[in-house]
XYZ file of C-alpha atoms in Angstrom:
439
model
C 25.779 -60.373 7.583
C 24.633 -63.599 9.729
C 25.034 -61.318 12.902
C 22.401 -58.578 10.929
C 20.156 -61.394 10.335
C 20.378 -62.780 13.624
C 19.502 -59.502 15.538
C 16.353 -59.733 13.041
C 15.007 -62.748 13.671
C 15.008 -61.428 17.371
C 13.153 -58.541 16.979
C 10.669 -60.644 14.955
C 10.421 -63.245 17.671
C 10.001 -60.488 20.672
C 7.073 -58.912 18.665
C 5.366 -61.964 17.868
C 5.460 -62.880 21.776
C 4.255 -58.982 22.457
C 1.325 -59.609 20.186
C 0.395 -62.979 21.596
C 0.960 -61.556 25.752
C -1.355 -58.386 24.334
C -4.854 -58.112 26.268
C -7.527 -59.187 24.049
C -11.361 -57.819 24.918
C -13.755 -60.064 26.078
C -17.707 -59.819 26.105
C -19.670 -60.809 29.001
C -22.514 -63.645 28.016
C -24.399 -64.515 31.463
C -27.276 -66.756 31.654
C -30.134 -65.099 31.387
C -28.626 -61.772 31.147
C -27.299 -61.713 34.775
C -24.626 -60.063 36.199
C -21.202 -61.773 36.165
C -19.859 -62.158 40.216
C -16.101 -60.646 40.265
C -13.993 -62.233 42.795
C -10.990 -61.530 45.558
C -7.644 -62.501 44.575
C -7.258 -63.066 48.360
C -10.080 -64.897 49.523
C -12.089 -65.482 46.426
C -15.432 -63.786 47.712
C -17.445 -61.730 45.566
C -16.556 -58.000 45.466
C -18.202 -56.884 42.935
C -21.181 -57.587 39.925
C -20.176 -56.916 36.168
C -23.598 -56.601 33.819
C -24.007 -58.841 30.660
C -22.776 -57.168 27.950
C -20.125 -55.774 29.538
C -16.178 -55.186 27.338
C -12.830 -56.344 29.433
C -9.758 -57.046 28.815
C -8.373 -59.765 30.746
C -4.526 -59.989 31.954
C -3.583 -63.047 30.516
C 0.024 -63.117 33.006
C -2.436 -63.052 36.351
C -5.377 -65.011 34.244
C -5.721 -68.821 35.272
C -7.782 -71.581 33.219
C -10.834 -71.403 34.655
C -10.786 -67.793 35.838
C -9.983 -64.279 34.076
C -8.222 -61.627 35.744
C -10.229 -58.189 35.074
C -10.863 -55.353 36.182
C -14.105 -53.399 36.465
C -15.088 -49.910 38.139
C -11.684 -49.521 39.816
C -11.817 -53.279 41.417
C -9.883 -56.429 40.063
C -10.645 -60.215 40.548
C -11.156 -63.229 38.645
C -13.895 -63.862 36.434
C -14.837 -67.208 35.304
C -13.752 -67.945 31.511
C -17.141 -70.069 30.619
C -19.280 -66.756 30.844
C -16.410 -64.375 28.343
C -16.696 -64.378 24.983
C -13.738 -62.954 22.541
C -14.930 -59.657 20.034
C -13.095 -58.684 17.312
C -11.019 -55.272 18.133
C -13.232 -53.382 15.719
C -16.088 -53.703 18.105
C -14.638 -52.334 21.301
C -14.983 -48.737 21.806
C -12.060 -47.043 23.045
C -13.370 -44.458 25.305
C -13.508 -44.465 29.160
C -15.201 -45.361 31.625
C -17.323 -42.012 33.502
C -19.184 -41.664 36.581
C -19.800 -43.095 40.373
C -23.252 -43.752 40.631
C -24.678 -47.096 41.435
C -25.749 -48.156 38.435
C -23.414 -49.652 35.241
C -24.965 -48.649 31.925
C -22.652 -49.927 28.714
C -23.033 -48.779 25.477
C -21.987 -50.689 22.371
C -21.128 -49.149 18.660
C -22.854 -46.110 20.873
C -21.404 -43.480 23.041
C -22.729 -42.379 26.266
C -23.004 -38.754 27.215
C -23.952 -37.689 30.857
C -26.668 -35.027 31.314
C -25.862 -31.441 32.821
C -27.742 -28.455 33.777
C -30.962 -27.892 30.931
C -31.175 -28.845 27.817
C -26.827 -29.478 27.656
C -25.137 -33.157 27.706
C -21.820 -33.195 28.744
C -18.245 -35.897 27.960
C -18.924 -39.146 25.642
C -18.577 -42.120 27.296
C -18.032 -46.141 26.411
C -19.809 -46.656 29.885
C -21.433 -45.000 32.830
C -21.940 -45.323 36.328
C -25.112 -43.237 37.065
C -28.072 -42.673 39.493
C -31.601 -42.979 38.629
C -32.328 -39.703 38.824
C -29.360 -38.877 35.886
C -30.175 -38.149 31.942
C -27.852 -39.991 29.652
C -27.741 -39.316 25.951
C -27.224 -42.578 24.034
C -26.017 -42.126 20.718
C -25.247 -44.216 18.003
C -21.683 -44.136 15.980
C -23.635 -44.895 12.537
C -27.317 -44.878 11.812
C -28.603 -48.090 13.709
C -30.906 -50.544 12.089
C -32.082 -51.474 15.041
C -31.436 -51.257 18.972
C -31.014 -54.065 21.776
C -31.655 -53.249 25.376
C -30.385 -55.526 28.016
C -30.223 -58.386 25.131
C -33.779 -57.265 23.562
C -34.193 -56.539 20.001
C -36.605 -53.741 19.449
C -37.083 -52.520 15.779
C -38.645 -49.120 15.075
C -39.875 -48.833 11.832
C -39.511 -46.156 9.019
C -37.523 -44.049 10.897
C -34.753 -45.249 13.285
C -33.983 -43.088 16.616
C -30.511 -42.225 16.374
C -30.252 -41.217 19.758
C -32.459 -41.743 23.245
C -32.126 -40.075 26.237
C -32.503 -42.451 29.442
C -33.401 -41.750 33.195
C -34.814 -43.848 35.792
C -32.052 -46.096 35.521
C -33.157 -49.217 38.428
C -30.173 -52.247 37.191
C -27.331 -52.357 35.411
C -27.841 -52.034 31.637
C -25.993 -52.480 27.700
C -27.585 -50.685 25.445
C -26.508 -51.725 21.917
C -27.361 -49.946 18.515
C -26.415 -52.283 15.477
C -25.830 -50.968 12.260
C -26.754 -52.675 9.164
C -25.436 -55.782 7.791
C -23.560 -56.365 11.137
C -24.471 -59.109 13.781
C -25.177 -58.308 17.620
C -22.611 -58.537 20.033
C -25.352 -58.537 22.877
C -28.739 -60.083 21.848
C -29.641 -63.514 23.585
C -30.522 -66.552 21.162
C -33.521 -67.911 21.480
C -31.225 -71.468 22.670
C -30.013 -69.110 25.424
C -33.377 -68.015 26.566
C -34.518 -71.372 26.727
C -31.822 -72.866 28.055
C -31.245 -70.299 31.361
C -35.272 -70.194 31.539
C -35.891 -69.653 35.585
C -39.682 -70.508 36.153
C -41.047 -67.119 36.917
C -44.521 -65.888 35.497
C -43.500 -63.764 32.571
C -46.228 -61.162 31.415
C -45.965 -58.086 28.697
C -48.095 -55.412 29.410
C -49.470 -52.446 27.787
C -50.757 -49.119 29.607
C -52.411 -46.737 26.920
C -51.129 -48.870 24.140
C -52.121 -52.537 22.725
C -50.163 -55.377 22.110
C -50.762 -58.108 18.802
C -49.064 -60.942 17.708
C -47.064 -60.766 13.871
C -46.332 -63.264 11.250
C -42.987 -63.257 9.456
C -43.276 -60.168 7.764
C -44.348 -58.443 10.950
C -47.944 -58.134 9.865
C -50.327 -58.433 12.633
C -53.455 -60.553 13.544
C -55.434 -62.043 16.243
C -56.869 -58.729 17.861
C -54.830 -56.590 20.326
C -54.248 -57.085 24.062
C -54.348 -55.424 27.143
C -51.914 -58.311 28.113
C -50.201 -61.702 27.132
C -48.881 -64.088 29.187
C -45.382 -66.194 27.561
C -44.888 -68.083 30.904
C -45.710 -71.560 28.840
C -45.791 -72.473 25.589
C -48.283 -70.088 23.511
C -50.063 -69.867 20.390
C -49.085 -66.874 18.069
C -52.502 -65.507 16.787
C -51.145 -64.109 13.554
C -49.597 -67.712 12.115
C -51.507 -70.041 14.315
C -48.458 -71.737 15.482
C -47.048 -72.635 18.674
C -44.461 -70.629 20.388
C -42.000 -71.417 23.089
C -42.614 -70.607 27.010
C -40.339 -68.275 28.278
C -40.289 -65.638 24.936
C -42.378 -63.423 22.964
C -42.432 -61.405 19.944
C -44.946 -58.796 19.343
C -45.848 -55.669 18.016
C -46.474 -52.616 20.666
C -49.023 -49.504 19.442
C -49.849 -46.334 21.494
C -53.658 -45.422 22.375
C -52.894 -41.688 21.033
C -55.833 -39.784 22.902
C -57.120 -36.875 20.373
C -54.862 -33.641 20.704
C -52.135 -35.121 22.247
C -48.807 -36.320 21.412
C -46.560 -38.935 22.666
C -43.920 -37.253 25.377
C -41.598 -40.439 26.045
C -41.891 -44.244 26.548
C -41.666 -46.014 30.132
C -40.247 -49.273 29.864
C -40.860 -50.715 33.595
C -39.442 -47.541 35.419
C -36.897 -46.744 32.745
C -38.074 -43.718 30.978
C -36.987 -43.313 26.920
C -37.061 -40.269 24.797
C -36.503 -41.322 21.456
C -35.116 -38.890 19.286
C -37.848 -39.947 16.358
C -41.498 -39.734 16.670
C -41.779 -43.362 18.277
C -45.722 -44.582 18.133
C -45.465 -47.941 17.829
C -42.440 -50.886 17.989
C -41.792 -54.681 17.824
C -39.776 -56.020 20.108
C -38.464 -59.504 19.497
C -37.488 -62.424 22.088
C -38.601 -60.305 25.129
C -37.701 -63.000 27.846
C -38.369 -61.100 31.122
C -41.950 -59.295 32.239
C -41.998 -55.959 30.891
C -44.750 -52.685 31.134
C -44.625 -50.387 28.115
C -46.774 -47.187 28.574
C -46.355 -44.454 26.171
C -46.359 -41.008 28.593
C -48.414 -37.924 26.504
C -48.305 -34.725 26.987
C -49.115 -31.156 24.718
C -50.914 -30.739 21.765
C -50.907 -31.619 18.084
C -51.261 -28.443 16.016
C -52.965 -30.535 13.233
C -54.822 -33.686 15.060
C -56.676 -36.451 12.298
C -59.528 -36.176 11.264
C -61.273 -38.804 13.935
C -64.186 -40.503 15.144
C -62.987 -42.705 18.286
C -58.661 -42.040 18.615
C -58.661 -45.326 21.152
C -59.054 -47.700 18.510
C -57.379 -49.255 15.700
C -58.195 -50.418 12.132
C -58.976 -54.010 12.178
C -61.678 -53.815 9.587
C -61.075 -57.556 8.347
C -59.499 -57.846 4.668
C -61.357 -59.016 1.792
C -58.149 -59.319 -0.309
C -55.741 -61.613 0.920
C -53.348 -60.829 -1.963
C -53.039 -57.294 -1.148
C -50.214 -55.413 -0.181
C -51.509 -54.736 3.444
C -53.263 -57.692 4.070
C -50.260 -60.343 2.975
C -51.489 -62.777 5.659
C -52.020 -66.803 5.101
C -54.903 -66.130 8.040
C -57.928 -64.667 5.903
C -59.544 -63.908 9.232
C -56.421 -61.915 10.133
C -56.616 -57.726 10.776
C -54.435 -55.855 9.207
C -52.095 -53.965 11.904
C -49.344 -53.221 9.634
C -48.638 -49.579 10.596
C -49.093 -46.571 7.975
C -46.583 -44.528 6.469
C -47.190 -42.096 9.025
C -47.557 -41.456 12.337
C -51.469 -41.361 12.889
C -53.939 -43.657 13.884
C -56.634 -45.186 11.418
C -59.594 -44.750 12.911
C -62.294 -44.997 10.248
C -65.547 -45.915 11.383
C -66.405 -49.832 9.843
C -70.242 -50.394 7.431
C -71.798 -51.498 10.340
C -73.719 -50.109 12.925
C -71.446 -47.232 13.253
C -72.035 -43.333 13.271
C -70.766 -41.353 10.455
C -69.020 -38.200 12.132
C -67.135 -36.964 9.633
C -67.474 -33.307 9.671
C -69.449 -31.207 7.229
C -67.372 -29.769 4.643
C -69.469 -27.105 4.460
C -67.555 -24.123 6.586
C -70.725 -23.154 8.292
C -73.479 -25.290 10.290
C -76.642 -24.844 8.306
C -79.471 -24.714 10.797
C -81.729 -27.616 11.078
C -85.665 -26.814 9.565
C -88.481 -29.091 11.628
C -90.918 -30.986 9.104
C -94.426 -29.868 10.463
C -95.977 -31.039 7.243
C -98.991 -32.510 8.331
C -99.791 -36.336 8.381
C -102.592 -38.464 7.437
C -103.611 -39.277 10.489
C -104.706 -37.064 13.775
C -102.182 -34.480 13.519
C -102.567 -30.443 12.818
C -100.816 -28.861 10.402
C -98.621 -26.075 11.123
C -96.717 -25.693 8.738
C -95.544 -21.899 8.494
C -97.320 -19.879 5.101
C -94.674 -19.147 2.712
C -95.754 -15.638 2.554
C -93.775 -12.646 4.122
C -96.883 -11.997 5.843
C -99.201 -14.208 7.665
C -103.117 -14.306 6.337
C -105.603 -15.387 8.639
C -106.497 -18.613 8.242
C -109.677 -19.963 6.519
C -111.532 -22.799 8.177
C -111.724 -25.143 5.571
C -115.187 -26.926 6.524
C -115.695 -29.641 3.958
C -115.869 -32.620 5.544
C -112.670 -34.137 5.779
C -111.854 -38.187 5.447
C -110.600 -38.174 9.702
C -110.838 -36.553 12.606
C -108.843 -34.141 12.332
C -109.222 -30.055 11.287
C -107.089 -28.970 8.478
C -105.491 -25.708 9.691
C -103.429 -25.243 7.463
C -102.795 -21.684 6.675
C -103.729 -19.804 3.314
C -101.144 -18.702 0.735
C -102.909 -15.877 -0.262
C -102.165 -12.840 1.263
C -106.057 -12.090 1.099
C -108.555 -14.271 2.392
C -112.202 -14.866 0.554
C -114.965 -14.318 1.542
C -116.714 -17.950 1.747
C -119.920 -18.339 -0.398
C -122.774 -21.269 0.837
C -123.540 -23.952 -1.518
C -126.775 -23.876 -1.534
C -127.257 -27.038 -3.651
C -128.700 -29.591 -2.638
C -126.830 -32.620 -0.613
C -127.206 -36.260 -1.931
C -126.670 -36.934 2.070
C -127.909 -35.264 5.068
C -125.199 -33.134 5.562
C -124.791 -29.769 4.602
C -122.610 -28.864 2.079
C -120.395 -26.247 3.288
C -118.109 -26.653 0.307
C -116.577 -23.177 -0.575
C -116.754 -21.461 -4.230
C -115.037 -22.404 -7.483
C -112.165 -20.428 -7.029
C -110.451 -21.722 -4.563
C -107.893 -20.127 -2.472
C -104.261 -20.781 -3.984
C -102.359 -23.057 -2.283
């Protein structure tokens, strides 16, 4: 009986040790989303660059204190400790590693599947060495509430893309979709932003789109921009407050010309095909320069009813305890985007042209006023008759200058009969009969 126990207790011990010698997975966190240098066992020089973001699993027999031992795209070498951070085993994706390109794109609580000839996407993938000129399908393992690119939140709202198709691919990447009531594995802190800030200029810019500042419930104000500069500390237009150098948060809205539809979104060279009907974003704690242009192309079957399809409704609220207009700035626009996927572009009360189309289904054709005037002008006026009388000089003497010609309504004309009566002036009195012709 001791002997059964003691075997026991040894087979407890042995798996304990297995479970504490198993590899654990390990997150890269790089200052300012860098790449993490792997290094030669041998000499210690740099043989390779793993992207923030990035899953391992360190060997903890060949690990050291200060230095990991991984392994990445076929090459191993220490890593330093300070820049790995320990996930939970739920997080980790378990499938492999695909492709020999030059650039490392990782996908987290996503899978990555490689385009192939047409419309067809091939293996899934945890990660994916591709070339700039290769598709890859990104899709997400539940329905994301919201995406983070390269440590970028971007929210699209009232419906989510579940999937975006990549190409153009110019650094390495992690692309993580986060589901609901879960925290990022991959988005930078604002402390982190501000802490590994480098100097640079930093500048968001939108081609055929507008960018605006938003409050904390992602209304926006201030008027939209061409531009906006976070190099230094900035003021946020929709709460008046001061916002750190170095990030920005802001809303993003295509210029939707009329007829046409948006194709895909170019993020720097990066081009994204969101599997939604993406027309607008926010993306929050952008800390590098960035140039979003929405790319259009066909037709819209249907297009809005529209005066001007380049601008926006920023007709200034007169409510501020309305729904849409729940700003503390009473001067603020109201930005918030509609329920669907068109562009407000109502003409404002002043000074504007109303060119809302006639409801009528044909054009009636316009009829010129020739009434006459009371000054120097002739009438000409056409008879209302479906004949045309000759006209009767009318040769009373009339209070201007100028000869009343206006045509009969008769369709006979009268003879004229003198008044022979005598004037009160030295004028004859030319004045015709007592009937006079109808008018």
């Amino acid at each position: 009986m001791k002997y059964n126990r003691l075997i026991a207790f040894i087979l407890v011990l042995i798996m304990l040790l297995c479970i504490g010698a198993a590899a654990e997975t390990y997150r890269v966190e790089t200052p300012n989303k860098g790449t993490l240098n792997l290094r030669s066992v041998k000499d210690n020089g740099i043989i390779g660059h793993i992207p923030n973001g990035t899953l391992l699993e360190p060997d903890p027999e060949k690990s050291t204190d200060s230095a990991a031992y991984v392994t990445y795209n076929g090459k191993s070498g220490y890593a330093k400790w300070e820049f790995l951070k320990r996930v939970e085993t739920n997080d980790v994706s378990e499938l492999p590693t695909g492709g020999d390109g030059d650039w490392f794109v990782g996908a987290i609580g996503a899978y990555i599947q490689p385009g192939l000839e047409g419309d067809a996407f091939g293996e899934q993938f945890g990660s994916y060495s591709c070339d700039s000129d290769q598709q890859l399908m990104i899709t997400a393992d539940k329905k994301p509430a919201y995406w983070v690119i390269n440590g970028v939140r971007y929210d699209f709202e009232f419906d989510v893309p579940r999937s975006i198709v990549i190409s153009g691919v110019e650094e390495d990447m992690t692309i993580e979709a986060v589901p609901k009531g879960t925290l990022p594995l991959t988005l930078l802190s604002a402390e982190d932003i501000q802490k590994y800030l480098t100097g640079d200029t930093l500048i968001a810019e939108a081609i055929h789109a507008k960018l605006c500042y938003i409050n904390d419930k992602d209304y926006g104000a201030g008027g939209w921009y061409d531009t906006i500069d976070f190099t230094k500390e900035h003021k946020n237009l929709a709460t008046n407050k001061k916002e750190p150098g170095g990030q920005l948060t802001a809303r993003v809205r295509a210029t939707i010309p009329k007829n046409k539809m948006i194709s895909y979104w170019k993020f720097d060279g990066l081009m994204i095909d969101f599997e939604t009907n993406v027309t607008q974003f926010i993306v929050r704690g952008l800390n590098v320069s960035k140039t979003y242009e929405p790319v259009f192309e066909g037709t819209i079957s249907k297009p809005a009813e529209t005066t001007d399809n380049n601008t926006y409704n920023t007709r200034p609220s007169t409510n501020n305890n309305s729904s849409d207009t729940n700003s503390s700035d009473s001067n603020s626009y109201n930005t918030r985007p509609t329920n669907n996927n068109s562009t407000n572009t109502r003409p404002s009360n002043n000074n504007s042209t109303n060119t809302r189309p006639n409801v009528s289904s044909t054009t009636p054709t316009p009829v010129p006023n020739t009434r006459p005037s009371t000054t120097n002008s002739t009438n000409t006026r056409p008879n209302v008759s479906s004949t045309t009388p000759t006209p009767v000089p009318n040769t009373r003497p009339s209070n201007n200058n100028s000869t009343n010609t206006r045509p009969n309504v008769s369709s006979t004309t009268p003879t004229p009969v003198p008044n022979t009566r005598p004037s009160t002036t030295n004028s004859t009195n030319t004045r015709p009969t007592a009937t006079p012709p109808h008018r």
